[in-house]
Amino acid sequence: MKQADYRGSSLSDVRKRFHHAFAEPEALLMSTRMASDSSSPSRTKVLVTWGLRLLVALVFLVPALLTLWGHRIMVRQFDALGFAPWLRVTLSSAQVLAALLVLVPVASLPAAAVLLIIDAGTLLAQLLLIHGGYAHLILFALPLLALISLQSGRFDRKLAEFEK
C-alpha cells in the first residue's frame, strides 16, 4: 500500500483525504460543514459560559457583601489605605451590582468589564499600598478573563483560525 506524505498540507487537505479514504465522503463532509457553519452556539459553549458566569458572580459577590456588611478585616483594609467609609460602600455596592449583572446575558459582558476594572484597582492597591495578599485577586481575574474572552467572541475567532 502506498504511504501518503502529508507534510506541507493544510489541515483541510488532510481532512479531505481522510474522508475520501476511510468514510462516506459526502455524509461526513456535510456533517462537518453543518457543525462548523452553524451560527447557534453549541450546548457545551452555553454550559461553559453559564458555569463561568455563576463562578464569577459567586467569587465577586461574597467579598463584596462582606465588605458592604462591614466585616472587620475588610473594613481594616480600607482603613489601612486611608479610604473614607463612603468609598468602601460605593465600591462594594458597585461590585455587588456588577456581580449580579454578570448573570444577565445582555449585561454580562459590560458587567464583567466593570468587575475587571474593580479587580485591577484592588490588585494595584494591594501591590503598591498594602504589600501583600494579592494572589487571590489574580485567581479572581482568571475566570473573569475567561468569561470576557468567551463572550466577546475572541475565543470563537481564535478557534476558527486554528481550524483553518
PDB file of C-alpha atoms in Angstrom, residues 11-127:
ATOM      1  CA  LEU A  11      -5.494  20.759   7.819  1.00  0.00           C
ATOM      2  CA  SER A  12      -8.419  20.937   5.396  1.00  0.00           C
ATOM      3  CA  ASP A  13      -6.436  18.977   2.774  1.00  0.00           C
ATOM      4  CA  VAL A  14      -5.632  16.271   5.302  1.00  0.00           C
ATOM      5  CA  ARG A  15      -9.274  16.166   6.433  1.00  0.00           C
ATOM      6  CA  LYS A  16     -10.469  15.795   2.822  1.00  0.00           C
ATOM      7  CA  ARG A  17      -8.016  12.968   2.180  1.00  0.00           C
ATOM      8  CA  PHE A  18      -9.102  11.209   5.365  1.00  0.00           C
ATOM      9  CA  HIS A  19     -12.788  11.470   4.490  1.00  0.00           C
ATOM     10  CA  HIS A  20     -12.142  10.267   0.957  1.00  0.00           C
ATOM     11  CA  ALA A  21     -10.039   7.307   2.056  1.00  0.00           C
ATOM     12  CA  PHE A  22     -11.969   5.990   5.059  1.00  0.00           C
ATOM     13  CA  ALA A  23     -15.580   7.101   5.041  1.00  0.00           C
ATOM     14  CA  GLU A  24     -18.528   8.137   3.013  1.00  0.00           C
ATOM     15  CA  PRO A  25     -17.172  11.479   1.912  1.00  0.00           C
ATOM     16  CA  GLU A  26     -20.409  13.304   1.216  1.00  0.00           C
ATOM     17  CA  ALA A  27     -22.142  12.445   4.504  1.00  0.00           C
ATOM     18  CA  LEU A  28     -19.143  13.223   6.686  1.00  0.00           C
ATOM     19  CA  LEU A  29     -18.281  16.407   4.827  1.00  0.00           C
ATOM     20  CA  MET A  30     -21.861  17.666   5.174  1.00  0.00           C
ATOM     21  CA  SER A  31     -21.975  16.945   8.912  1.00  0.00           C
ATOM     22  CA  THR A  32     -18.627  18.699   9.383  1.00  0.00           C
ATOM     23  CA  ARG A  33     -19.781  21.752   7.437  1.00  0.00           C
ATOM     24  CA  MET A  34     -23.086  21.928   9.295  1.00  0.00           C
ATOM     25  CA  ALA A  35     -21.387  21.739  12.679  1.00  0.00           C
ATOM     26  CA  SER A  36     -18.819  24.416  11.887  1.00  0.00           C
ATOM     27  CA  ASP A  37     -21.074  26.760   9.915  1.00  0.00           C
ATOM     28  CA  SER A  38     -23.948  26.893  12.364  1.00  0.00           C
ATOM     29  CA  SER A  39     -24.443  30.313  13.890  1.00  0.00           C
ATOM     30  CA  SER A  40     -26.063  28.989  17.044  1.00  0.00           C
ATOM     31  CA  PRO A  41     -23.666  28.314  19.921  1.00  0.00           C
ATOM     32  CA  SER A  42     -23.047  24.740  20.882  1.00  0.00           C
ATOM     33  CA  ARG A  43     -24.541  23.280  24.024  1.00  0.00           C
ATOM     34  CA  THR A  44     -21.075  22.896  25.537  1.00  0.00           C
ATOM     35  CA  LYS A  45     -20.273  26.576  24.979  1.00  0.00           C
ATOM     36  CA  VAL A  46     -23.552  27.614  26.577  1.00  0.00           C
ATOM     37  CA  LEU A  47     -22.915  25.408  29.607  1.00  0.00           C
ATOM     38  CA  VAL A  48     -19.340  26.657  29.976  1.00  0.00           C
ATOM     39  CA  THR A  49     -20.495  30.273  29.649  1.00  0.00           C
ATOM     40  CA  TRP A  50     -23.163  29.839  32.322  1.00  0.00           C
ATOM     41  CA  GLY A  51     -20.737  27.978  34.572  1.00  0.00           C
ATOM     42  CA  LEU A  52     -18.231  30.825  34.263  1.00  0.00           C
ATOM     43  CA  ARG A  53     -20.973  33.387  34.895  1.00  0.00           C
ATOM     44  CA  LEU A  54     -22.001  31.605  38.083  1.00  0.00           C
ATOM     45  CA  LEU A  55     -18.406  31.230  39.232  1.00  0.00           C
ATOM     46  CA  VAL A  56     -17.581  34.886  38.576  1.00  0.00           C
ATOM     47  CA  ALA A  57     -20.765  36.047  40.304  1.00  0.00           C
ATOM     48  CA  LEU A  58     -20.015  33.931  43.365  1.00  0.00           C
ATOM     49  CA  VAL A  59     -16.323  34.848  43.510  1.00  0.00           C
ATOM     50  CA  PHE A  60     -17.037  38.582  43.401  1.00  0.00           C
ATOM     51  CA  LEU A  61     -20.333  38.635  45.286  1.00  0.00           C
ATOM     52  CA  VAL A  62     -19.097  37.073  48.540  1.00  0.00           C
ATOM     53  CA  PRO A  63     -16.226  39.518  49.259  1.00  0.00           C
ATOM     54  CA  ALA A  64     -18.349  42.456  48.126  1.00  0.00           C
ATOM     55  CA  LEU A  65     -21.133  41.521  50.532  1.00  0.00           C
ATOM     56  CA  LEU A  66     -18.634  41.029  53.346  1.00  0.00           C
ATOM     57  CA  THR A  67     -17.207  44.479  52.653  1.00  0.00           C
ATOM     58  CA  LEU A  68     -20.658  46.020  52.393  1.00  0.00           C
ATOM     59  CA  TRP A  69     -21.764  44.454  55.673  1.00  0.00           C
ATOM     60  CA  GLY A  70     -18.675  45.836  57.403  1.00  0.00           C
ATOM     61  CA  HIS A  71     -16.666  42.685  58.045  1.00  0.00           C
ATOM     62  CA  ARG A  72     -13.798  43.605  60.367  1.00  0.00           C
ATOM     63  CA  ILE A  73     -10.960  42.512  58.051  1.00  0.00           C
ATOM     64  CA  MET A  74     -12.428  44.245  55.002  1.00  0.00           C
ATOM     65  CA  VAL A  75     -13.002  47.481  56.886  1.00  0.00           C
ATOM     66  CA  ARG A  76      -9.459  47.331  58.244  1.00  0.00           C
ATOM     67  CA  GLN A  77      -8.056  47.042  54.704  1.00  0.00           C
ATOM     68  CA  PHE A  78      -9.940  50.143  53.558  1.00  0.00           C
ATOM     69  CA  ASP A  79      -8.827  51.999  56.684  1.00  0.00           C
ATOM     70  CA  ALA A  80      -5.204  50.960  56.052  1.00  0.00           C
ATOM     71  CA  LEU A  81      -5.452  52.504  52.589  1.00  0.00           C
ATOM     72  CA  GLY A  82      -6.874  55.710  54.047  1.00  0.00           C
ATOM     73  CA  PHE A  83     -10.142  55.483  52.124  1.00  0.00           C
ATOM     74  CA  ALA A  84     -13.320  57.024  53.505  1.00  0.00           C
ATOM     75  CA  PRO A  85     -16.174  54.707  54.548  1.00  0.00           C
ATOM     76  CA  TRP A  86     -18.372  56.030  51.747  1.00  0.00           C
ATOM     77  CA  LEU A  87     -15.836  54.762  49.181  1.00  0.00           C
ATOM     78  CA  ARG A  88     -15.943  51.284  50.731  1.00  0.00           C
ATOM     79  CA  VAL A  89     -19.740  51.268  50.495  1.00  0.00           C
ATOM     80  CA  THR A  90     -19.730  52.657  46.944  1.00  0.00           C
ATOM     81  CA  LEU A  91     -17.139  50.213  45.607  1.00  0.00           C
ATOM     82  CA  SER A  92     -18.682  47.175  47.271  1.00  0.00           C
ATOM     83  CA  SER A  93     -22.171  48.204  46.073  1.00  0.00           C
ATOM     84  CA  ALA A  94     -20.871  48.553  42.519  1.00  0.00           C
ATOM     85  CA  GLN A  95     -19.209  45.153  42.843  1.00  0.00           C
ATOM     86  CA  VAL A  96     -22.431  43.537  44.107  1.00  0.00           C
ATOM     87  CA  LEU A  97     -24.420  45.096  41.263  1.00  0.00           C
ATOM     88  CA  ALA A  98     -21.856  44.060  38.622  1.00  0.00           C
ATOM     89  CA  ALA A  99     -21.639  40.522  40.060  1.00  0.00           C
ATOM     90  CA  LEU A 100     -25.411  40.167  39.803  1.00  0.00           C
ATOM     91  CA  LEU A 101     -25.475  41.666  36.298  1.00  0.00           C
ATOM     92  CA  VAL A 102     -22.948  39.066  35.137  1.00  0.00           C
ATOM     93  CA  LEU A 103     -25.839  36.600  35.405  1.00  0.00           C
ATOM     94  CA  VAL A 104     -27.954  38.630  32.950  1.00  0.00           C
ATOM     95  CA  PRO A 105     -26.872  37.602  29.422  1.00  0.00           C
ATOM     96  CA  VAL A 106     -27.416  41.036  27.841  1.00  0.00           C
ATOM     97  CA  ALA A 107     -25.448  42.864  30.546  1.00  0.00           C
ATOM     98  CA  SER A 108     -22.903  40.161  31.260  1.00  0.00           C
ATOM     99  CA  LEU A 109     -20.011  41.457  29.154  1.00  0.00           C
ATOM    100  CA  PRO A 110     -20.133  45.093  30.372  1.00  0.00           C
ATOM    101  CA  ALA A 111     -20.599  43.894  33.970  1.00  0.00           C
ATOM    102  CA  ALA A 112     -17.582  41.617  33.622  1.00  0.00           C
ATOM    103  CA  ALA A 113     -15.559  44.578  32.324  1.00  0.00           C
ATOM    104  CA  VAL A 114     -16.594  46.623  35.387  1.00  0.00           C
ATOM    105  CA  LEU A 115     -15.559  43.749  37.652  1.00  0.00           C
ATOM    106  CA  LEU A 116     -12.221  43.554  35.855  1.00  0.00           C
ATOM    107  CA  ILE A 117     -11.632  47.266  36.455  1.00  0.00           C
ATOM    108  CA  ILE A 118     -12.526  46.892  40.141  1.00  0.00           C
ATOM    109  CA  ASP A 119     -10.282  43.840  40.446  1.00  0.00           C
ATOM    110  CA  ALA A 120      -7.387  45.632  38.730  1.00  0.00           C
ATOM    111  CA  GLY A 121      -7.760  48.605  41.070  1.00  0.00           C
ATOM    112  CA  THR A 122      -7.837  46.310  44.080  1.00  0.00           C
ATOM    113  CA  LEU A 123      -4.762  44.472  42.823  1.00  0.00           C
ATOM    114  CA  LEU A 124      -2.861  47.732  42.370  1.00  0.00           C
ATOM    115  CA  ALA A 125      -3.846  48.894  45.856  1.00  0.00           C
ATOM    116  CA  GLN A 126      -2.741  45.555  47.317  1.00  0.00           C
ATOM    117  CA  LEU A 127       0.578  45.616  45.479  1.00  0.00           C
TER     118      LEU A 127
END
